[in-house]
Tab-separated table of C-alpha atoms and ligand atoms in Angstrom:
chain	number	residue	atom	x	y	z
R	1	UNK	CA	-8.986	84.666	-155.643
R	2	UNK	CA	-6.880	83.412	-152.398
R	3	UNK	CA	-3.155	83.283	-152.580
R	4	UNK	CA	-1.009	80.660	-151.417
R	5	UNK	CA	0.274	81.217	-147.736
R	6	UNK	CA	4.017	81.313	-148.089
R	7	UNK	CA	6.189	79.570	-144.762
R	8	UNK	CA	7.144	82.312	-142.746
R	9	UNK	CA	10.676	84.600	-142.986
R	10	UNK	CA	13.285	83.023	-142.479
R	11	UNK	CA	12.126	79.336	-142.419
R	12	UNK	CA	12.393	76.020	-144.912
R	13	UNK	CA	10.129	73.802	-145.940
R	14	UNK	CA	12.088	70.398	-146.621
R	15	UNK	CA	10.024	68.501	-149.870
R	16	UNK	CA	11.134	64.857	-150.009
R	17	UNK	CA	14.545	66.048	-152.023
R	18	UNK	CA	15.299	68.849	-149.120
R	19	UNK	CA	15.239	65.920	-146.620
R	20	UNK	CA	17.111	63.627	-147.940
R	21	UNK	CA	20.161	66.330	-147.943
R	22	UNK	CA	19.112	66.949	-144.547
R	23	UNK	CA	19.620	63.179	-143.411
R	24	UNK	CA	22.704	63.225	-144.809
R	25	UNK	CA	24.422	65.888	-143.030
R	26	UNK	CA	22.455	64.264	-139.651
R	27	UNK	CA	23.406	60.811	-140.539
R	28	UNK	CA	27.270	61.766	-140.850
R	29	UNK	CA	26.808	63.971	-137.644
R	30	UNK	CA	25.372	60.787	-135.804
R	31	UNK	CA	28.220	58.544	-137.286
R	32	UNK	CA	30.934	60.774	-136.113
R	33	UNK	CA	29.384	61.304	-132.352
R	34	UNK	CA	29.005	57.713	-131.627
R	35	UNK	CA	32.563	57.951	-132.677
R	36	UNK	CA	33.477	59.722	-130.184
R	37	UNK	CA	31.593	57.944	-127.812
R	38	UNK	CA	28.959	61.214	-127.352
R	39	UNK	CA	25.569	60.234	-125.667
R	40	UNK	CA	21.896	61.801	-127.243
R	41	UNK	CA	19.733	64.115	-125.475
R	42	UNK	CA	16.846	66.355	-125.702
R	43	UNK	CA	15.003	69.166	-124.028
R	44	UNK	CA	12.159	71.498	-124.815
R	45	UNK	CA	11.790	73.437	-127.988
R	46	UNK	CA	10.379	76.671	-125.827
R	47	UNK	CA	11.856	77.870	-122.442
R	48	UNK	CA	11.637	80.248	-119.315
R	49	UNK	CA	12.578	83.577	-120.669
R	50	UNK	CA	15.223	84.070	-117.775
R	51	UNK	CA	17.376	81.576	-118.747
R	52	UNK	CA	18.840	83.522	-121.440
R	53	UNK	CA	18.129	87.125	-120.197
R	54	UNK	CA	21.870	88.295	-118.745
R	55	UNK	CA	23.290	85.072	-119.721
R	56	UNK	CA	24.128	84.259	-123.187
R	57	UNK	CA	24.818	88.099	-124.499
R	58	UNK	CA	23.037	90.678	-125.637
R	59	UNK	CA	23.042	89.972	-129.198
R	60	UNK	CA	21.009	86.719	-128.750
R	61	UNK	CA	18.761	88.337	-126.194
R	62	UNK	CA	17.878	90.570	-129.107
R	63	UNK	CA	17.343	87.837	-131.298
R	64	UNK	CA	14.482	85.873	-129.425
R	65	UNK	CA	11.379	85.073	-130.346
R	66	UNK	CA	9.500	85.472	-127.084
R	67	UNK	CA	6.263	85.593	-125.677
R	68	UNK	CA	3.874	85.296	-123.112
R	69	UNK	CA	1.503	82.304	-122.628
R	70	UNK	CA	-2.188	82.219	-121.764
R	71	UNK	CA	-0.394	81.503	-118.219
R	72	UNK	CA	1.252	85.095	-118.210
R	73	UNK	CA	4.060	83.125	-118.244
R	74	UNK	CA	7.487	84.792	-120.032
R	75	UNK	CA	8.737	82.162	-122.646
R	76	UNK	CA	10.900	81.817	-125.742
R	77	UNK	CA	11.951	79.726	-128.484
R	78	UNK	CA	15.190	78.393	-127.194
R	79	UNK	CA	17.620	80.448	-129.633
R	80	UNK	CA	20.783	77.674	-128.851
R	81	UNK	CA	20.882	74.794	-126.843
R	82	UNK	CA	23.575	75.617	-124.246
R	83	UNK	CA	20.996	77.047	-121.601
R	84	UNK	CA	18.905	74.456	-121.843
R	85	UNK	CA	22.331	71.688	-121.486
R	86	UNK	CA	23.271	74.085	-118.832
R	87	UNK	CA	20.124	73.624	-116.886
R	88	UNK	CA	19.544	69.661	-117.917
R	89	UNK	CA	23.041	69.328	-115.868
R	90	UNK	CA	22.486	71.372	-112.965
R	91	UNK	CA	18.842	69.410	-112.390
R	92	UNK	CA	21.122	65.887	-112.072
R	93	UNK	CA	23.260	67.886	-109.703
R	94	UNK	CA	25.740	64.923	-108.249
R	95	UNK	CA	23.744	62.525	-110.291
R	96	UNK	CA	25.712	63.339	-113.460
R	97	UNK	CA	28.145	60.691	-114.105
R	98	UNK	CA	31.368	62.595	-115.254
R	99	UNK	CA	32.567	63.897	-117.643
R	100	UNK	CA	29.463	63.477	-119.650
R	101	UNK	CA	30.002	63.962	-123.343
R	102	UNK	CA	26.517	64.526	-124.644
R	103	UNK	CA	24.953	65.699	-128.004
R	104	UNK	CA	21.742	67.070	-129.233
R	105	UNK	CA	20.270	68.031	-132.823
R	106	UNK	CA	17.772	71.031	-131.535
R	107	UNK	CA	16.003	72.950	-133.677
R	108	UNK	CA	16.390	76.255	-132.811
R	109	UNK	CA	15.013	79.488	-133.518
R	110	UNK	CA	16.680	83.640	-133.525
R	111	UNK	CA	15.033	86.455	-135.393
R	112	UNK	CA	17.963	87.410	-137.229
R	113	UNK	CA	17.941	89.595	-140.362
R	114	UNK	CA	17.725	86.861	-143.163
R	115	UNK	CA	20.221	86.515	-145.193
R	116	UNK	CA	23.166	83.998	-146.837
R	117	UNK	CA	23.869	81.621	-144.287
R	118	UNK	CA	21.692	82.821	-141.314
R	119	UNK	CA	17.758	82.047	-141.150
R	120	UNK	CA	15.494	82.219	-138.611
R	121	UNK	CA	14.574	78.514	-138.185
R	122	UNK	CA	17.337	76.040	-138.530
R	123	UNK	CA	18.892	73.155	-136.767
R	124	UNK	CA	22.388	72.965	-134.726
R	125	UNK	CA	24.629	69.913	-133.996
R	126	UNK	CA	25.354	70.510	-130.084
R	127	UNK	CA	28.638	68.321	-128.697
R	128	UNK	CA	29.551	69.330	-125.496
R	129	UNK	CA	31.738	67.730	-122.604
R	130	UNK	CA	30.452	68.849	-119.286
R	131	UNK	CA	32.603	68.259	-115.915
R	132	UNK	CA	36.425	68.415	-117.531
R	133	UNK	CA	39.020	70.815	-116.892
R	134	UNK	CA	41.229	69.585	-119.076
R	135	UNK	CA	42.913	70.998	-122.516
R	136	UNK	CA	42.346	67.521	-123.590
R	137	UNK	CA	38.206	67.848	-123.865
R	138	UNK	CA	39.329	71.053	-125.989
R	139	UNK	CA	41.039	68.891	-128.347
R	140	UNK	CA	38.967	66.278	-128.502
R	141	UNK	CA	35.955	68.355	-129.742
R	142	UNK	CA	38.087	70.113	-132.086
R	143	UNK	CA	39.054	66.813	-133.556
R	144	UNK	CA	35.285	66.187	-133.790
R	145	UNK	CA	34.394	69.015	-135.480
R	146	UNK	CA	36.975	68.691	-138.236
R	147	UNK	CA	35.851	64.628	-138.377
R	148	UNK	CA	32.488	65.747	-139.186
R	149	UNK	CA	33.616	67.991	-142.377
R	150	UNK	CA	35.929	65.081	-143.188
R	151	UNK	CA	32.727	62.611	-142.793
R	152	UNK	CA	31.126	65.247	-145.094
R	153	UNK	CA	33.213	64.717	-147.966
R	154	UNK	CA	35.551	67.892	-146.960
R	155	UNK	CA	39.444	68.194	-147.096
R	156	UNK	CA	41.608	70.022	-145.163
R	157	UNK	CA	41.885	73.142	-146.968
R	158	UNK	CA	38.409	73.424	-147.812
R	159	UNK	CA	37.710	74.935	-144.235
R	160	UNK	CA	39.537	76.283	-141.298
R	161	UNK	CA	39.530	75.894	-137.290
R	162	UNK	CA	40.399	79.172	-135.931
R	163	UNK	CA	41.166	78.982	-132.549
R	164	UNK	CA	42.140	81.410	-130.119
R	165	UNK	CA	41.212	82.021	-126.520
R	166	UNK	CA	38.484	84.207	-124.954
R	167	UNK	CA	40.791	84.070	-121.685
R	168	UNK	CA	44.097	85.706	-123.626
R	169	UNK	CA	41.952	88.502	-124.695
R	170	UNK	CA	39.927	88.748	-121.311
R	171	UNK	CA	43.536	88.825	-118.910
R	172	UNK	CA	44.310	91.476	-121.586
R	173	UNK	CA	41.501	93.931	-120.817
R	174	UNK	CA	42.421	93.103	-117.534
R	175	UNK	CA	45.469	94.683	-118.043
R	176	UNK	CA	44.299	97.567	-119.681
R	177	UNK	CA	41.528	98.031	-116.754
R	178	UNK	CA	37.998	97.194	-118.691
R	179	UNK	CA	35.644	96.042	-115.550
R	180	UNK	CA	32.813	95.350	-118.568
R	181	UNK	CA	34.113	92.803	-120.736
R	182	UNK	CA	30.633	91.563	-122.400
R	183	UNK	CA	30.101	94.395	-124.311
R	184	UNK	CA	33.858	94.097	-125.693
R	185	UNK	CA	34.038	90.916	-126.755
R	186	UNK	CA	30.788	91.783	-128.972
R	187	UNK	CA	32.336	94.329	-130.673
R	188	UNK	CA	35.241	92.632	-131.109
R	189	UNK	CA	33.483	89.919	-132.831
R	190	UNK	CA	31.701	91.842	-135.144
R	191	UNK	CA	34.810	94.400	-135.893
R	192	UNK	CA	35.088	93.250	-139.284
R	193	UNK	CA	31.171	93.957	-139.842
R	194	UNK	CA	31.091	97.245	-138.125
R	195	UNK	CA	32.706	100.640	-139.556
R	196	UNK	CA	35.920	101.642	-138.111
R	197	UNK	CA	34.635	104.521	-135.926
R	198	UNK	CA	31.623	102.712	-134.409
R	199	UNK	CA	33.806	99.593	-133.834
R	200	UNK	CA	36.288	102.066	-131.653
R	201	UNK	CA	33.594	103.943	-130.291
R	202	UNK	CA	32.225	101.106	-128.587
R	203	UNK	CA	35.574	100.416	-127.183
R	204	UNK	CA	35.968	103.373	-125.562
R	205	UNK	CA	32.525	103.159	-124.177
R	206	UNK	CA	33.439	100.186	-122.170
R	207	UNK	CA	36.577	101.998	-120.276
R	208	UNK	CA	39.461	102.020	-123.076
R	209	UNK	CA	41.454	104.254	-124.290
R	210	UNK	CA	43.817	105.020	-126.970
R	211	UNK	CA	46.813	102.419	-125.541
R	212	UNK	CA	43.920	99.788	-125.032
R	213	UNK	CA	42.791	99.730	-128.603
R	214	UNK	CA	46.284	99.957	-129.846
R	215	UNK	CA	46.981	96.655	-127.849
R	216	UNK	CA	44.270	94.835	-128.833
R	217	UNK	CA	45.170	96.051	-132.504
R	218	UNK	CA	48.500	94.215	-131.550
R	219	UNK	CA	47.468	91.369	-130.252
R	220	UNK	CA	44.293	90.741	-133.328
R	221	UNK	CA	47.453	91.290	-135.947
R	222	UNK	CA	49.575	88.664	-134.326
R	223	UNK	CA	50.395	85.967	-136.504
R	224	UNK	CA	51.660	83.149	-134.365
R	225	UNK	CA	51.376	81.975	-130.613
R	226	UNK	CA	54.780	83.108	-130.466
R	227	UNK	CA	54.421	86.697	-131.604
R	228	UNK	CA	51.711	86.886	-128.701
R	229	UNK	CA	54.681	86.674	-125.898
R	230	UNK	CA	55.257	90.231	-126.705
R	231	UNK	CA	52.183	91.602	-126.790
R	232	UNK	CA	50.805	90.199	-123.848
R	233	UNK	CA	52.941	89.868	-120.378
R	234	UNK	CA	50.933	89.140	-117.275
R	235	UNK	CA	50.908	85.745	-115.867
R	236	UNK	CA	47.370	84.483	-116.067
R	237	UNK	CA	47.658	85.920	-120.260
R	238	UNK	CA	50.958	83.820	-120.284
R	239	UNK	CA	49.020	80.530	-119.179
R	240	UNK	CA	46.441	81.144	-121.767
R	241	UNK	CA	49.099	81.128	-124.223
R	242	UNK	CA	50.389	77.925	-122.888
R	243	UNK	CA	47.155	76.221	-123.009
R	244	UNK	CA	46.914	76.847	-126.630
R	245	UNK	CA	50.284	75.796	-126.633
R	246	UNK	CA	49.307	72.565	-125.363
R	247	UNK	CA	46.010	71.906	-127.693
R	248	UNK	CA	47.702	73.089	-130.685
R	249	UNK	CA	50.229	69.917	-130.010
R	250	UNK	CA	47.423	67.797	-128.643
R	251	UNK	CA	45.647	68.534	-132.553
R	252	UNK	CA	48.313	67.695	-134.168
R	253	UNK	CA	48.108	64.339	-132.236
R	254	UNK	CA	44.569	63.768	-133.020
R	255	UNK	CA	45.852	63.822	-136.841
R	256	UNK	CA	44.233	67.774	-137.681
R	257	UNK	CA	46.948	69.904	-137.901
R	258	UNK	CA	46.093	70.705	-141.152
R	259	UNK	CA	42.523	71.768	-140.310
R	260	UNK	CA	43.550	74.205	-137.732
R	261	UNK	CA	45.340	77.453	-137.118
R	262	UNK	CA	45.621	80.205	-134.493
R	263	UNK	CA	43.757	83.234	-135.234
R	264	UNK	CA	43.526	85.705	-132.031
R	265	UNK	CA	40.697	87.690	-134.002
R	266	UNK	CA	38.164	84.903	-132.818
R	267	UNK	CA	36.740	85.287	-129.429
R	268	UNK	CA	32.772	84.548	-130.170
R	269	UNK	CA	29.921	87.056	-129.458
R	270	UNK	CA	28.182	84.769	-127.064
R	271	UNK	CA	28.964	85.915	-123.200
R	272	UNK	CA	29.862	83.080	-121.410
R	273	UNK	CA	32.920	81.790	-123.100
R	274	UNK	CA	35.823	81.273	-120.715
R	275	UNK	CA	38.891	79.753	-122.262
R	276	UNK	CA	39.576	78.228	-125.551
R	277	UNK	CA	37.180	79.588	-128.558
R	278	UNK	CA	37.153	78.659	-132.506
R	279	UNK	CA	35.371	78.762	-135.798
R	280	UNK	CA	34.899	77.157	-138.724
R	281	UNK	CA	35.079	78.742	-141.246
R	282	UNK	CA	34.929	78.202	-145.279
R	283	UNK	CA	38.684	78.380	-146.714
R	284	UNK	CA	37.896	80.718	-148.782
R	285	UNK	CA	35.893	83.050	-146.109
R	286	UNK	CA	32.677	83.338	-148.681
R	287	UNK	CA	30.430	82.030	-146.243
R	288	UNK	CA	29.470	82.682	-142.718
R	289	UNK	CA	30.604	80.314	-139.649
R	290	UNK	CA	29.881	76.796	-140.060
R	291	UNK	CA	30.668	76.112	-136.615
R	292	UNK	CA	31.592	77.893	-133.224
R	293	UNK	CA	32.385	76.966	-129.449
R	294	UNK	CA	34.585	76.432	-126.966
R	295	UNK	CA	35.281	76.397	-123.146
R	296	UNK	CA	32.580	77.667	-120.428
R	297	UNK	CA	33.279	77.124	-117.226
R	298	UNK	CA	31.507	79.299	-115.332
R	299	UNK	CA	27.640	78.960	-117.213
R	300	UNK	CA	26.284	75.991	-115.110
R	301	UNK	CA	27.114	77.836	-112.587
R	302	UNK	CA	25.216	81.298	-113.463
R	303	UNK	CA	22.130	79.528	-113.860
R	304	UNK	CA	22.033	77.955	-110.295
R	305	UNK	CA	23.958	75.002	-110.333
R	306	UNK	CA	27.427	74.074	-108.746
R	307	UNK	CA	30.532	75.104	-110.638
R	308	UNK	CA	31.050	72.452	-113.493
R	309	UNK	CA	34.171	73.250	-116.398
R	310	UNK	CA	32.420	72.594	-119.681
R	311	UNK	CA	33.488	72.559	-123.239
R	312	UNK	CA	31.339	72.617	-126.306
R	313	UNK	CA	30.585	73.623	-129.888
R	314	UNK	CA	27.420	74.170	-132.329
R	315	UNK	CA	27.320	73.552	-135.698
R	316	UNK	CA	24.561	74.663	-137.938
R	317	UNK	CA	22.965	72.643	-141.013
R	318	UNK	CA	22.618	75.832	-143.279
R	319	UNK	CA	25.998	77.070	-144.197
R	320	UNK	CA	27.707	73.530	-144.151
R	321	UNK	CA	25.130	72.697	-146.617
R	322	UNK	CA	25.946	75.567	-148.860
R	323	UNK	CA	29.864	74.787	-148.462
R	324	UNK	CA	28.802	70.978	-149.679
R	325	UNK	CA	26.392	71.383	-152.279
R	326	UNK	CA	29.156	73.928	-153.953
R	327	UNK	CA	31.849	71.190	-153.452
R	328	UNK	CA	28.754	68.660	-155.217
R	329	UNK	CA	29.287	66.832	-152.086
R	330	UNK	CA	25.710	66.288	-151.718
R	331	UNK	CA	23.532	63.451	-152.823
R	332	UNK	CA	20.783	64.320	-155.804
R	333	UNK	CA	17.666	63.451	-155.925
R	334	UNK	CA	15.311	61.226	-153.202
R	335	UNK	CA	15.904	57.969	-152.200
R	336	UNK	CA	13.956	55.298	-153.605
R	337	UNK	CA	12.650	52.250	-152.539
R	338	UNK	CA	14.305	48.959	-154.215
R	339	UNK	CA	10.987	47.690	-155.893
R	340	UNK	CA	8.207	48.919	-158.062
R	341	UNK	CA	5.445	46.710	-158.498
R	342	UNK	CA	3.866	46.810	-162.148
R	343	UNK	CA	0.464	45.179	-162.684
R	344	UNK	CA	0.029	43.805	-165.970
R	345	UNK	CA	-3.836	42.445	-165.115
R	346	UNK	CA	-5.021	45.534	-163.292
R	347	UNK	CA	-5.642	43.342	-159.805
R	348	UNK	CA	-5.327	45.091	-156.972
R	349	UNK	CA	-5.073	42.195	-154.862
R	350	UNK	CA	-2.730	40.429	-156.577
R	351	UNK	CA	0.009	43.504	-155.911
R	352	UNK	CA	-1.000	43.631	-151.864
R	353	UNK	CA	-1.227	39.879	-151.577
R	354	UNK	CA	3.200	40.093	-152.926
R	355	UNK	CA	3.116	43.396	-151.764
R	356	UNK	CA	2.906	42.182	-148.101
R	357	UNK	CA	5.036	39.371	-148.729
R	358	UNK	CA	8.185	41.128	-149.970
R	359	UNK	CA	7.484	43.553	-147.207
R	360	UNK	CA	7.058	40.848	-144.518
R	361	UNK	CA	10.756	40.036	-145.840
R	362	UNK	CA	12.328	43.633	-145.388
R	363	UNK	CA	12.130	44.932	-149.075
R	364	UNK	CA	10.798	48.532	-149.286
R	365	UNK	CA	8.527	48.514	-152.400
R	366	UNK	CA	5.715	50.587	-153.734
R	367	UNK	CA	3.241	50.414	-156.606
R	368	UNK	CA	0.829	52.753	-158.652
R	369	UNK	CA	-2.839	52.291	-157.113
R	370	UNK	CA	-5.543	51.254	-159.630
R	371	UNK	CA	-3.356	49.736	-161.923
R	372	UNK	CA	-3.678	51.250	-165.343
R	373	UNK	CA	-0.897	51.831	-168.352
R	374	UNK	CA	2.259	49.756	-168.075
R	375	UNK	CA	3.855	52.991	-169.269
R	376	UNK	CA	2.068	54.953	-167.096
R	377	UNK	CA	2.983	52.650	-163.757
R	378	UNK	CA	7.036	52.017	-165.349
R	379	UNK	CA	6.974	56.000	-164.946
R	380	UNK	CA	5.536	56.423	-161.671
R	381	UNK	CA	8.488	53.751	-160.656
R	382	UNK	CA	11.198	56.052	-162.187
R	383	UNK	CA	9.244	59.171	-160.691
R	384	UNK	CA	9.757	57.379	-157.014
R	385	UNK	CA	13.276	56.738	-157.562
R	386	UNK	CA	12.765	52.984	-158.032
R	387	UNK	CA	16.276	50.979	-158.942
R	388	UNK	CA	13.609	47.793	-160.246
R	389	UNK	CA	10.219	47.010	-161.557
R	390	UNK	CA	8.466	44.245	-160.825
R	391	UNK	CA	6.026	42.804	-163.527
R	392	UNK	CA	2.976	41.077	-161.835
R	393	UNK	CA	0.165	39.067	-163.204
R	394	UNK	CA	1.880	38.105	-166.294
R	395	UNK	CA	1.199	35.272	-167.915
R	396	UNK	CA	4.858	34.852	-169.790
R	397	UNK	CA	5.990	33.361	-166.572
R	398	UNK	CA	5.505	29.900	-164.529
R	399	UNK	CA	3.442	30.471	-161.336
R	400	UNK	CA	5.039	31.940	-158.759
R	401	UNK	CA	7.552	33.784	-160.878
R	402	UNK	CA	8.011	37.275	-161.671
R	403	UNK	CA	10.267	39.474	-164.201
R	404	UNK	CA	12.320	42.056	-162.695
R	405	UNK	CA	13.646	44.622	-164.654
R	406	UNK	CA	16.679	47.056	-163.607
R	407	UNK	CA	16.036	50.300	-164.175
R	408	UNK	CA	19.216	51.701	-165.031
R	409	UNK	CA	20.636	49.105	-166.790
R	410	UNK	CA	17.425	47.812	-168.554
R	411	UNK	CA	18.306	44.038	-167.863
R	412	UNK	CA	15.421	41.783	-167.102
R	413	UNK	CA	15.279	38.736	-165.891
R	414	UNK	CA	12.914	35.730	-164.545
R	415	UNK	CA	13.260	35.236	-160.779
R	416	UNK	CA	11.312	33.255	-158.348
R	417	UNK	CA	8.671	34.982	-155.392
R	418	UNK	CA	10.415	33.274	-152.756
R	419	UNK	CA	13.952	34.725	-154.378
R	420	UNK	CA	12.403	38.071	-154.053
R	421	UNK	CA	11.144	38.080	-150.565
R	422	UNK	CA	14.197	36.933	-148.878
U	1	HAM	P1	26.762	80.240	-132.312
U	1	HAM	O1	28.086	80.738	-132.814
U	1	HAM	O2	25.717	81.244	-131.996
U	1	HAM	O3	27.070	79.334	-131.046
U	1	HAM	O4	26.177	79.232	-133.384
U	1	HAM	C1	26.946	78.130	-133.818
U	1	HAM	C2	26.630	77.844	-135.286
U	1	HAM	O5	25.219	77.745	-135.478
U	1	HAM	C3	27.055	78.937	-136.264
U	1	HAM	O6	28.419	78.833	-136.580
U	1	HAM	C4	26.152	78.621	-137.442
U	1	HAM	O7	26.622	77.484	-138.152
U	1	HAM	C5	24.873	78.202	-136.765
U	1	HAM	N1	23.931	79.320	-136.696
U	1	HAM	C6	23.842	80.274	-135.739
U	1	HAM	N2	22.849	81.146	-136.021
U	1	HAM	C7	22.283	80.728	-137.166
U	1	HAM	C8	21.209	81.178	-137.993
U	1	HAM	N3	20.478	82.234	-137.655
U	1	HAM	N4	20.908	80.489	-139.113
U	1	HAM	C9	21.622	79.405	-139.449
U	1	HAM	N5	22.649	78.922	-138.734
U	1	HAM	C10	22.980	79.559	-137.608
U	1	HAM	C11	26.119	78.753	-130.259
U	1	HAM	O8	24.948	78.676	-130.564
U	1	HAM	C12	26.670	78.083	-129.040
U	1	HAM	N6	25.547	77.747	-128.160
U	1	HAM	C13	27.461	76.853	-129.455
U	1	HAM	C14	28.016	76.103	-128.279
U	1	HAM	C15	27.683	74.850	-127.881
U	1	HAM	N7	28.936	76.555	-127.457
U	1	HAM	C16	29.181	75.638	-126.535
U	1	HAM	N8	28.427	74.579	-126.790
């Protein structure tokens, strides 16, 4: 006896119900980036190995599925899509008009450990801003994240921005004399995952010492912008703190105070954050990320191309879809056409002749093939998600008429072909 292959670790298979949640989430993610005014693009689903090797961290290094081609050639599965924006932008060179707000729905691809929230295959809103300095770009993809949630049927309260910025924490180990940062600012993100000791050891394994982990204590305890000023004191760590300063009151312009607040734990895993960082997060905190980003200027750069300030953030479709289907913010079942044709003679060619008609006209219809049992064909319209059936071939009606009956309210009525088709 052969069993049934099963989809591989990790990844989905989306039946007709599955999709239909997943074109809602990408529907209100289109909505909000034309919005915004955010432009689509695309790039391939595979990649040189090197353009993530050094560049995006060592965690998502460790997470790729790579391999080598019958060329010899050393590829992976792109595991984000910043490289590969990174490296679309560098390839225009001058030729990018700027800034360039652009957007992407990749799907991309990490062998993580599965579990709630995190799977091996799954798909990643991109927004990014490339060629802007300013605090304002910040803002104004903060604002779009928390529109999206708000698209999604989501309050504020239900989930939390937490912003901070990589660059407060990085003119910190400055201070405190850490020449390898990278490794920091991984364990730093994963401190509340990671016992005590091993958290501290690999602090001290990157340069610091007792006074360094006591001041980063400080400043990850700090409970407003304002409590910072005394934790941190040189200059560059006191223009971070203005920045935030200044996109904290920009937020509140953009109408999402409520949706965001300063948390200095956040400053992202990824290696090539810069500035400004944040997550979203669940209110509650039962679920992983829903969304992370922020500023980094120096990426385009690393991979070959001319210094270009960029902004940007990803948000996956797995754990926003968890948040919304426990909110019941998602839609049930599939979508259905309008019609259901019902054949009361059993001619085929009868239902294709109208069938092309109504279609000709824009309806979206379907019928049972080799007509059979009135019950039988009334069910397969309710099975399809039908809202009305169409009776055809009977002879209760004047030529060219046909009874339409509404499914959920059981009304039926005569109306004329020609009604129907237009
Ligand atoms: P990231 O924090 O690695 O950032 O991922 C962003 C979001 O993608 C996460 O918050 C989560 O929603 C989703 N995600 C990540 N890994 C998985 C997984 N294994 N399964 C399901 N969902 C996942 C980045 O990828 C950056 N490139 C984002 C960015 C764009 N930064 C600037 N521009």
């Amino acid at each position: 006896m052969s069993t049934k292959i099963q989809p591989p670790k990790g990844t989905r298979d989306f039946y007709p119900a599955d999709m239909a949640v997943q074109n809602h989430i990408f529907s209100a993610w289109r909505r909000v980036c034309a919005r915004f005014g955010f432009q689509e693009y695309e790039g391939p689903g595979f990649e040189h190995l090197e353009l993530y090797t050094g560049k995006s961290g060592d965690e998502i290094v460790g997470q790729l599925y790579n391999f080598k081609d019958k060329g010899d050639r050393d590829l992976a599965l792109r595991p984000e899509m910043t490289p590969t924006l990174a490296r679309l932008a560098n390839q225009l060179g001058r030729d990018l008009r700027k800034p360039a707000r652009w957007f992407s729905l990749p799907r991309l691809w990490r062998y993580e450990k599965q579990q709630r929230g995190r799977l091996r295959e799954f798909f990643q809103l991109n927004m990014d801003i490339l060629g802007s300095d300013s605090v304002e770009a910040d803002a104004e993809l903060v604002a779009a994240a928390c529109a999206i949630c708000e698209e999604l049927g989501l309050k504020a309260g239900d989930v939390v921005v937490r912003i901070s910025s990589r660059r407060l924490v990085s003119t910190l180990l400055d201070e405190l004399g850490c020449t390898d940062k990278p490794p920091v600012y991984l364990a730093l993100d994963r401190r509340e995952k990671l016992p005590r000791e091993e958290f501290e050891a690999g602090l001290r394994g990157s340069g610091l010492g007792d006074d360094g982990i006591r001041r980063l204590d400080a400043l990850f305890s700090a409970t407003s912008l304002e409590s910072v000023k005394g934790i941190v004191d040189s200059a560059p760590a006191l223009a971070a703190l203005a920045e935030l300063e200044t996109l904290f009151s920009l937020l509140a312009a953009h109408g999402v105070a409520d949706w965001v607040r300063f948390d200095p734990t956040v400053v992202r895993g990824l290696a090539y954050y810069t500035g400004v960082v944040y997550e979203v997060f669940d209110a509650g905190r039962s679920l992983r990320a829903i969304a992370g980003g922020g500023r980094y200027d120096d990426l385009l750069q690393k991979l070959g191309g001319e210094r270009l300030p960029a902004v940007g953030f990803g948000m996956g479709d797995v754990v926003i879809a968890e948040l919304l289907r426990e909110k019941g913010l998602l839609p049930s079942g599939i979508p259905g056409p309008d019609l259901w044709l019902v054949s009361l003679d059993g001619d085929g060619r009868k239902l294709a002749t109208l069938a092309a008609r109504l279609r000709a006209g824009g309806r979206q219809m379907g019928f049972s093939f080799g007509g059979g049992k009135v019950g039988k064909q009334m069910q397969a319209a309710q099975e399809n998600g039908a809202k009305r059936a169409v009776f055809v071939g009977s002879d209760r009606v004047a030529p060219h008429q046909v009874e339409v009956k509404d499914l959920a309210t059981g009304e039926q009525k005569t109306v004329s072909v020609e009604a129907l088709c237009t």
